[in-house]
Amino acid sequence: MNNKIYYFDVASSTKPYPEIIDLNNKLLEKYYANSEAIHSLGIEISKLYEKARQKVADFFGVKNSEIIFTSGASEANNLAIKGFCFNHLKNKGHLITTSYEHPSVLNTFKQMEELFGFEVDYLKPNQDGVIELEELKKYLRKDTLLVSVMQVNNEIGSYNDLKIISNYIKKHSSAYFHSDITQAVNKIEVNLDDVDMASFSFHKFGGLKGSGCLIKKNRVNLVPLINGGLQENGLRAGTVNYIAHICGAKALTLNNNRHNNSNMEYLKNLLFQAGIEVVSQKHIDNIILIKTPIKSEVMQNALSKYNIYVGSKSTCSNKNKDNSNTGKVMNYDASYCIRISFIETNKEDIEFLVNKIKEVIDNYGIKL
Ligand code: PMP
């Protein structure tokens, strides 16, 4: 067998780009001081770090004071939702999210509801995995405090139009709008004009793990979850992992256009010809969820013998034996599905993948 790796699990994480590995190694050699130190090494690092913050701000068209670096999207989601709610503990109030969010959003809203007494409504996606305006209309109230709707769903790749949702919210309430844009950044256009807060991780597009960002417009007030020093505008105390964030800012701009080469249509044709069912037809060009007649963990194992790596439900839910959040609301059994996700790939690799999926199914004596 050749040693080539066929990596189709970028929605879970990506290999850092060679430029990022280079940059990381160079920075590690030279920069080890604390970025808050007031000696010249600290000041030098702090300048590089602030440049990275500006790069991220420019990319999204926001101010540099609106960028809060975190350990990842999970932390950014927690900071956005809890940090916001902790400012409203006195009167509590009404919140809205969707029933197919990533666990770092969904479980946080559940906690706000069950432990802290907020009232939460959970919007249901339609059969394409899209949150329709009609659904939002049913629940949005004049006194709603916060709405959170993800841009791209991490399991089926379906996507929501943030502009339409945020326009409606701003017109009909005074609620703030947060979006988990983790699977959207550098895959589809992200327009944050009317979005108050947005979260993502850099490792989803060639950056390093343990590094992410909350974009928080200056009009929103949050309570910090980690108290201590005044790093990140006083919203996230602790010595900064600046090397990872500087690498993240670079990955953001390196990634541009690589995803245009996804060959998703080619993959879909081959899957169709092989009789393999796709869970949702409406998805971005980088993520597709397919049904398999054998358990997803068995399929994943069998494929990994050929150095093919695919995902199953949200990787963060793998330890949870239940169906996934998205599976429950979209009526499919995630334990019989695999997620194929990629940034750029070629036809040969896609053919290899589909042939091996067919072979594994054949080996189990199953006719499609
Ligand atoms: N939100 C979404 C939509 C995701 O796909 C992920 C990663 N699985 C996260 C949040 C969490 O990202 P991280 O694990 O980097 O904190």
Short mmCIF file of C-alpha atoms and ligand atoms in Angstrom, two decimals:
data_model
loop_
_atom_site.label_atom_id
_atom_site.label_comp_id
_atom_site.label_asym_id
_atom_site.label_seq_id
_atom_site.Cartn_x
_atom_site.Cartn_y
_atom_site.Cartn_z
CA MET A 1 0.00 0.00 0.00
CA ASN A 2 1.24 3.50 -0.74
CA ASN A 3 1.84 5.85 2.18
CA LYS A 4 -0.27 8.65 0.86
CA ILE A 5 -2.76 10.09 3.30
CA TYR A 6 -6.30 10.72 2.06
CA TYR A 7 -7.55 13.23 4.59
CA PHE A 8 -11.28 13.97 4.34
CA ASP A 9 -11.88 15.26 7.85
CA VAL A 10 -11.06 18.96 7.68
CA ALA A 11 -14.34 19.92 9.39
CA SER A 12 -12.80 18.29 12.45
CA SER A 13 -9.32 19.75 12.04
CA THR A 14 -6.72 20.48 9.37
CA LYS A 15 -3.02 19.95 8.88
CA PRO A 16 -1.26 23.29 9.47
CA TYR A 17 -0.06 24.80 6.19
CA PRO A 18 3.72 24.45 5.62
CA GLU A 19 4.04 28.24 5.91
CA ILE A 20 2.39 28.04 9.33
CA ILE A 21 4.68 25.26 10.55
CA ASP A 22 7.65 27.36 9.39
CA LEU A 23 6.38 30.50 11.07
CA ASN A 24 5.57 28.62 14.28
CA ASN A 25 9.08 27.15 14.46
CA LYS A 26 10.73 30.49 13.78
CA LEU A 27 8.65 32.27 16.41
CA LEU A 28 9.18 29.53 19.00
CA GLU A 29 12.94 29.88 18.69
CA LYS A 30 12.98 33.60 19.24
CA TYR A 31 9.91 34.60 21.19
CA TYR A 32 9.34 33.10 24.59
CA ALA A 33 8.91 36.18 26.75
CA ASN A 34 5.54 37.22 28.07
CA SER A 35 3.78 39.52 25.61
CA GLU A 36 2.76 41.70 28.57
CA ALA A 37 6.37 42.21 29.69
CA ILE A 38 7.56 45.79 29.43
CA HIS A 39 11.16 44.98 28.45
CA SER A 40 12.10 45.26 24.80
CA LEU A 41 11.50 41.58 23.98
CA GLY A 42 8.00 41.78 25.44
CA ILE A 43 7.33 45.00 23.54
CA GLU A 44 8.57 43.43 20.28
CA ILE A 45 6.24 40.46 20.75
CA SER A 46 3.35 42.67 21.69
CA LYS A 47 3.81 44.61 18.43
CA LEU A 48 3.73 41.39 16.39
CA TYR A 49 0.70 40.22 18.31
CA GLU A 50 -1.18 43.47 17.76
CA LYS A 51 -0.33 43.28 14.04
CA ALA A 52 -1.95 39.83 13.97
CA ARG A 53 -5.02 41.25 15.71
CA GLN A 54 -5.23 43.99 13.07
CA LYS A 55 -4.92 41.39 10.29
CA VAL A 56 -7.88 39.44 11.68
CA ALA A 57 -9.86 42.67 12.15
CA ASP A 58 -9.15 43.75 8.54
CA PHE A 59 -10.15 40.35 7.21
CA PHE A 60 -13.60 40.64 8.80
CA GLY A 61 -13.94 44.41 8.39
CA VAL A 62 -14.13 45.11 12.14
CA LYS A 63 -12.05 47.18 14.58
CA ASN A 64 -8.97 45.69 16.24
CA SER A 65 -10.57 46.36 19.65
CA GLU A 66 -13.32 43.94 18.58
CA ILE A 67 -10.99 40.92 18.33
CA ILE A 68 -10.62 38.73 21.43
CA PHE A 69 -8.24 35.82 20.99
CA THR A 70 -9.30 32.64 22.81
CA SER A 71 -8.30 28.98 22.96
CA GLY A 72 -10.79 28.16 20.22
CA ALA A 73 -14.39 28.35 19.09
CA SER A 74 -15.68 26.43 22.12
CA GLU A 75 -14.27 29.03 24.47
CA ALA A 76 -15.39 31.88 22.22
CA ASN A 77 -18.95 30.50 22.18
CA ASN A 78 -18.92 30.13 25.97
CA LEU A 79 -17.58 33.66 26.43
CA ALA A 80 -20.13 35.16 24.05
CA ILE A 81 -23.16 33.46 25.58
CA LYS A 82 -22.25 33.23 29.28
CA GLY A 83 -20.41 36.56 29.25
CA PHE A 84 -23.54 38.17 27.81
CA CYS A 85 -26.01 36.40 30.11
CA PHE A 86 -23.98 37.11 33.25
CA ASN A 87 -24.64 40.79 32.57
CA HIS A 88 -28.39 40.07 32.76
CA LEU A 89 -28.50 37.86 35.84
CA LYS A 90 -30.69 40.28 37.75
CA ASN A 91 -33.70 40.19 35.44
CA LYS A 92 -32.79 37.13 33.36
CA GLY A 93 -34.80 37.24 30.13
CA HIS A 94 -35.46 35.52 26.81
CA LEU A 95 -32.85 33.89 24.56
CA ILE A 96 -33.07 32.08 21.23
CA THR A 97 -30.76 29.54 19.63
CA THR A 98 -31.23 26.56 17.32
CA SER A 99 -31.61 22.88 18.13
CA TYR A 100 -28.71 21.84 15.86
CA GLU A 101 -25.88 24.01 17.18
CA HIS A 102 -22.47 22.67 18.09
CA PRO A 103 -22.46 21.38 21.71
CA SER A 104 -20.37 24.38 22.83
CA VAL A 105 -23.38 26.58 21.99
CA LEU A 106 -26.28 24.24 22.69
CA ASN A 107 -25.03 23.01 26.07
CA THR A 108 -24.21 26.57 27.12
CA PHE A 109 -27.77 27.71 26.39
CA LYS A 110 -29.11 24.66 28.26
CA GLN A 111 -26.98 25.65 31.23
CA MET A 112 -28.30 29.23 31.07
CA GLU A 113 -31.80 27.78 31.09
CA GLU A 114 -31.44 25.05 33.69
CA LEU A 115 -28.94 26.56 36.13
CA PHE A 116 -29.45 30.29 35.70
CA GLY A 117 -33.17 30.61 34.97
CA PHE A 118 -33.12 32.20 31.48
CA GLU A 119 -35.97 31.36 29.12
CA VAL A 120 -34.65 29.72 25.94
CA ASP A 121 -36.40 28.83 22.68
CA TYR A 122 -34.71 26.42 20.26
CA LEU A 123 -35.39 26.98 16.54
CA LYS A 124 -35.75 23.92 14.31
CA PRO A 125 -34.09 23.75 10.88
CA ASN A 126 -36.21 22.82 7.82
CA GLN A 127 -35.62 19.57 5.89
CA ASP A 128 -32.59 21.15 4.14
CA GLY A 129 -30.99 22.05 7.45
CA VAL A 130 -31.77 25.76 7.11
CA ILE A 131 -33.27 28.06 9.74
CA GLU A 132 -36.16 29.79 7.98
CA LEU A 133 -37.25 33.31 8.84
CA GLU A 134 -40.74 31.94 9.54
CA GLU A 135 -39.30 29.86 12.37
CA LEU A 136 -37.49 32.85 13.86
CA LYS A 137 -40.66 34.97 13.54
CA LYS A 138 -42.55 32.49 15.73
CA TYR A 139 -40.21 33.02 18.68
CA LEU A 140 -38.52 36.42 18.42
CA ARG A 141 -39.96 38.87 20.97
CA LYS A 142 -39.42 42.56 21.48
CA ASP A 143 -37.70 41.73 24.77
CA THR A 144 -35.49 38.91 23.45
CA LEU A 145 -31.95 39.57 24.70
CA LEU A 146 -29.78 37.35 22.51
CA VAL A 147 -30.18 35.18 19.38
CA SER A 148 -27.51 32.69 18.31
CA VAL A 149 -27.67 30.93 14.92
CA MET A 150 -24.71 29.10 13.37
CA GLN A 151 -23.69 30.00 9.83
CA VAL A 152 -22.68 26.53 8.62
CA ASN A 153 -23.74 23.34 10.35
CA ASN A 154 -20.72 21.20 11.20
CA GLU A 155 -22.38 17.83 10.47
CA ILE A 156 -24.34 18.26 7.27
CA GLY A 157 -22.74 21.46 5.94
CA SER A 158 -26.05 23.29 5.47
CA TYR A 159 -25.84 27.07 5.77
CA ASN A 160 -27.83 30.05 6.97
CA ASP A 161 -27.91 33.56 5.54
CA LEU A 162 -26.66 35.75 8.40
CA LYS A 163 -27.67 38.95 6.63
CA ILE A 164 -31.34 37.97 6.35
CA ILE A 165 -31.46 36.73 9.95
CA SER A 166 -29.66 39.72 11.45
CA ASN A 167 -31.76 42.21 9.43
CA TYR A 168 -34.93 40.65 10.77
CA ILE A 169 -33.69 40.61 14.36
CA LYS A 170 -32.56 44.24 14.24
CA LYS A 171 -35.85 45.37 12.70
CA HIS A 172 -38.14 43.57 15.12
CA SER A 173 -36.32 43.52 18.45
CA SER A 174 -33.42 44.98 20.34
CA ALA A 175 -31.77 41.56 20.66
CA TYR A 176 -28.07 41.06 20.01
CA PHE A 177 -27.07 38.49 17.40
CA HIS A 178 -24.28 35.93 17.79
CA SER A 179 -23.18 33.39 15.20
CA ASP A 180 -20.85 30.40 15.37
CA ILE A 181 -19.00 30.90 12.08
CA THR A 182 -16.44 28.12 12.69
CA GLN A 183 -17.30 26.06 9.60
CA ALA A 184 -17.92 29.10 7.41
CA VAL A 185 -14.65 31.04 7.66
CA ASN A 186 -12.66 30.71 4.46
CA LYS A 187 -15.29 28.37 3.00
CA ILE A 188 -18.09 30.80 2.18
CA GLU A 189 -18.49 34.54 2.45
CA VAL A 190 -18.88 35.80 6.00
CA ASN A 191 -20.53 39.21 6.34
CA LEU A 192 -20.56 40.48 9.91
CA ASP A 193 -22.15 43.89 9.26
CA ASP A 194 -25.17 43.31 11.48
CA VAL A 195 -23.71 40.50 13.56
CA ASP A 196 -22.81 41.52 17.13
CA MET A 197 -20.61 38.53 18.01
CA ALA A 198 -19.04 35.67 16.05
CA SER A 199 -16.80 32.74 17.06
CA PHE A 200 -14.33 30.54 15.21
CA SER A 201 -11.13 28.44 15.52
CA PHE A 202 -7.99 28.82 13.41
CA HIS A 203 -7.24 25.08 13.17
CA LYS A 204 -10.17 24.58 10.80
CA PHE A 205 -8.21 26.20 7.96
CA GLY A 206 -4.52 25.46 8.32
CA GLY A 207 -3.83 27.26 11.62
CA LEU A 208 -2.86 25.78 14.97
CA LYS A 209 -5.06 24.08 17.56
CA GLY A 210 -5.78 25.84 20.85
CA SER A 211 -6.25 29.17 19.11
CA GLY A 212 -9.48 30.90 18.20
CA CYS A 213 -11.31 34.14 18.29
CA LEU A 214 -14.42 35.89 19.46
CA ILE A 215 -15.32 38.90 17.38
CA LYS A 216 -17.32 41.15 19.69
CA LYS A 217 -18.55 44.50 18.48
CA ASN A 218 -17.75 47.31 20.90
CA ARG A 219 -21.47 47.90 21.48
CA VAL A 220 -21.78 44.56 23.33
CA ASN A 221 -20.82 44.26 27.00
CA LEU A 222 -19.56 40.97 28.38
CA VAL A 223 -18.55 39.71 31.81
CA PRO A 224 -15.19 37.90 31.66
CA LEU A 225 -15.22 34.17 32.41
CA ILE A 226 -11.54 34.03 33.33
CA ASN A 227 -10.55 36.69 35.83
CA GLY A 228 -7.02 37.85 36.39
CA GLY A 229 -4.86 40.22 34.34
CA LEU A 230 -6.13 42.65 31.74
CA GLN A 231 -5.19 40.66 28.65
CA GLU A 232 -7.66 40.75 25.74
CA ASN A 233 -9.28 43.98 26.91
CA GLY A 234 -9.88 42.47 30.33
CA LEU A 235 -12.11 39.77 28.86
CA ARG A 236 -9.75 36.82 28.96
CA ALA A 237 -7.05 36.80 31.61
CA GLY A 238 -3.91 34.68 31.41
CA THR A 239 -0.56 34.70 29.63
CA VAL A 240 -1.30 34.86 25.95
CA ASN A 241 -0.60 32.01 23.50
CA TYR A 242 0.54 34.65 21.03
CA ILE A 243 2.49 32.36 18.68
CA ALA A 244 -0.62 30.32 17.90
CA HIS A 245 -2.69 33.47 17.33
CA ILE A 246 -0.04 35.09 15.09
CA CYS A 247 -0.01 31.85 13.06
CA GLY A 248 -3.82 31.89 12.98
CA ALA A 249 -3.93 35.39 11.54
CA LYS A 250 -1.54 34.30 8.78
CA ALA A 251 -3.55 31.13 8.04
CA LEU A 252 -6.64 33.26 7.58
CA THR A 253 -5.14 35.05 4.60
CA LEU A 254 -3.23 32.04 3.21
CA ASN A 255 -6.39 30.03 2.89
CA ASN A 256 -8.12 32.32 0.43
CA ASN A 257 -9.35 30.51 -2.67
CA ARG A 258 -7.90 27.08 -1.84
CA HIS A 259 -11.44 25.90 -1.19
CA ASN A 260 -12.55 26.81 -4.73
CA ASN A 261 -10.94 23.60 -5.86
CA SER A 262 -13.16 21.26 -3.92
CA ASN A 263 -14.57 18.94 -6.65
CA MET A 264 -17.73 18.47 -4.59
CA GLU A 265 -19.94 18.04 -7.67
CA TYR A 266 -17.65 15.28 -8.93
CA LEU A 267 -17.87 13.51 -5.57
CA LYS A 268 -21.66 13.81 -5.51
CA ASN A 269 -21.94 12.27 -8.98
CA LEU A 270 -19.79 9.31 -8.00
CA LEU A 271 -21.78 8.80 -4.79
CA PHE A 272 -25.03 8.93 -6.75
CA GLN A 273 -23.75 6.39 -9.31
CA ALA A 274 -22.70 4.10 -6.45
CA GLY A 275 -26.19 4.30 -4.89
CA ILE A 276 -24.90 6.03 -1.77
CA GLU A 277 -27.41 8.40 -0.16
CA VAL A 278 -26.57 11.94 0.87
CA VAL A 279 -28.26 13.16 4.07
CA SER A 280 -28.81 16.76 3.02
CA GLN A 281 -28.59 18.13 -0.51
CA LYS A 282 -28.09 21.75 0.55
CA HIS A 283 -24.55 22.11 1.81
CA ILE A 284 -21.36 24.07 1.28
CA ASP A 285 -18.74 22.71 -1.14
CA ASN A 286 -16.58 21.39 1.69
CA ILE A 287 -18.83 19.19 3.83
CA ILE A 288 -21.15 16.35 2.92
CA LEU A 289 -22.79 13.75 5.16
CA ILE A 290 -23.60 10.37 3.62
CA LYS A 291 -25.50 7.34 4.89
CA THR A 292 -23.75 3.99 5.20
CA PRO A 293 -25.40 0.59 5.70
CA ILE A 294 -22.78 -0.24 8.34
CA LYS A 295 -21.93 1.58 11.58
CA SER A 296 -19.90 4.72 10.99
CA GLU A 297 -17.15 3.68 13.39
CA VAL A 298 -16.76 0.38 11.49
CA MET A 299 -16.61 2.28 8.19
CA GLN A 300 -14.11 4.77 9.61
CA ASN A 301 -11.93 1.95 10.86
CA ALA A 302 -12.08 0.03 7.60
CA LEU A 303 -11.22 3.14 5.56
CA SER A 304 -8.33 4.10 7.80
CA LYS A 305 -6.61 0.84 6.75
CA TYR A 306 -6.22 2.54 3.35
CA ASN A 307 -5.05 5.79 4.96
CA ILE A 308 -8.45 7.33 4.25
CA TYR A 309 -9.72 9.50 7.08
CA VAL A 310 -13.33 10.60 7.23
CA GLY A 311 -15.42 11.96 10.09
CA SER A 312 -18.60 10.94 11.78
CA LYS A 313 -21.01 13.21 13.70
CA SER A 314 -19.49 16.28 15.34
CA THR A 315 -16.09 15.13 16.60
CA CYS A 316 -16.84 16.83 19.91
CA SER A 317 -19.86 14.50 20.29
CA ASN A 318 -17.96 11.27 19.57
CA LYS A 319 -17.77 10.32 23.25
CA ASN A 320 -21.52 10.76 23.53
CA LYS A 321 -23.16 7.45 22.57
CA ASP A 322 -26.49 9.13 21.68
CA ASN A 323 -27.46 10.31 18.25
CA SER A 324 -26.00 13.74 17.43
CA ASN A 325 -27.88 17.04 18.01
CA THR A 326 -28.26 17.52 14.27
CA GLY A 327 -29.22 13.85 13.73
CA LYS A 328 -32.00 14.15 16.30
CA VAL A 329 -33.61 17.23 14.75
CA MET A 330 -32.99 16.24 11.12
CA ASN A 331 -34.21 12.66 11.68
CA TYR A 332 -31.19 10.66 10.66
CA ASP A 333 -29.12 8.22 12.70
CA ALA A 334 -25.62 9.73 12.94
CA SER A 335 -24.18 6.36 13.95
CA TYR A 336 -24.86 5.19 10.36
CA CYS A 337 -23.43 8.24 8.60
CA ILE A 338 -19.98 9.46 7.67
CA ARG A 339 -18.93 13.04 7.06
CA ILE A 340 -16.60 13.75 4.15
CA SER A 341 -14.99 17.18 4.37
CA PHE A 342 -12.12 18.77 2.47
CA ILE A 343 -10.71 22.13 1.47
CA GLU A 344 -9.04 21.26 -1.81
CA THR A 345 -8.78 17.84 -3.40
CA ASN A 346 -8.50 16.20 -6.81
CA LYS A 347 -10.57 13.78 -8.87
CA GLU A 348 -8.19 10.82 -8.37
CA ASP A 349 -8.39 11.04 -4.59
CA ILE A 350 -12.16 11.32 -4.72
CA GLU A 351 -12.37 8.24 -6.96
CA PHE A 352 -10.12 6.32 -4.55
CA LEU A 353 -12.37 7.33 -1.64
CA VAL A 354 -15.64 6.30 -3.29
CA ASN A 355 -14.17 3.01 -4.59
CA LYS A 356 -12.96 2.10 -1.12
CA ILE A 357 -16.31 2.98 0.47
CA LYS A 358 -17.99 0.68 -2.08
CA GLU A 359 -15.42 -2.04 -1.41
CA VAL A 360 -15.98 -1.90 2.36
CA ILE A 361 -19.75 -2.14 1.86
CA ASP A 362 -19.26 -5.08 -0.58
CA ASN A 363 -17.01 -6.84 1.92
CA TYR A 364 -19.90 -6.81 4.37
CA GLY A 365 -22.02 -8.54 1.73
CA ILE A 366 -24.38 -5.55 1.45
CA LYS A 367 -25.90 -4.72 -1.95
CA LEU A 368 -26.76 -1.05 -2.49
N1 PMP B 1 -18.39 25.20 16.49
C1 PMP B 1 -18.41 24.43 15.39
C2 PMP B 1 -19.48 24.64 14.38
C3 PMP B 1 -17.43 23.44 15.21
O1 PMP B 1 -17.46 22.68 14.12
C4 PMP B 1 -16.43 23.29 16.19
C5 PMP B 1 -15.35 22.24 16.02
N2 PMP B 1 -15.84 20.93 15.99
C6 PMP B 1 -16.46 24.12 17.32
C7 PMP B 1 -17.45 25.07 17.43
C8 PMP B 1 -15.45 23.99 18.41
O2 PMP B 1 -14.16 24.30 17.97
P1 PMP B 1 -12.91 24.00 18.93
O3 PMP B 1 -12.94 22.54 19.20
O4 PMP B 1 -11.73 24.42 18.16
O5 PMP B 1 -13.12 24.78 20.18
#
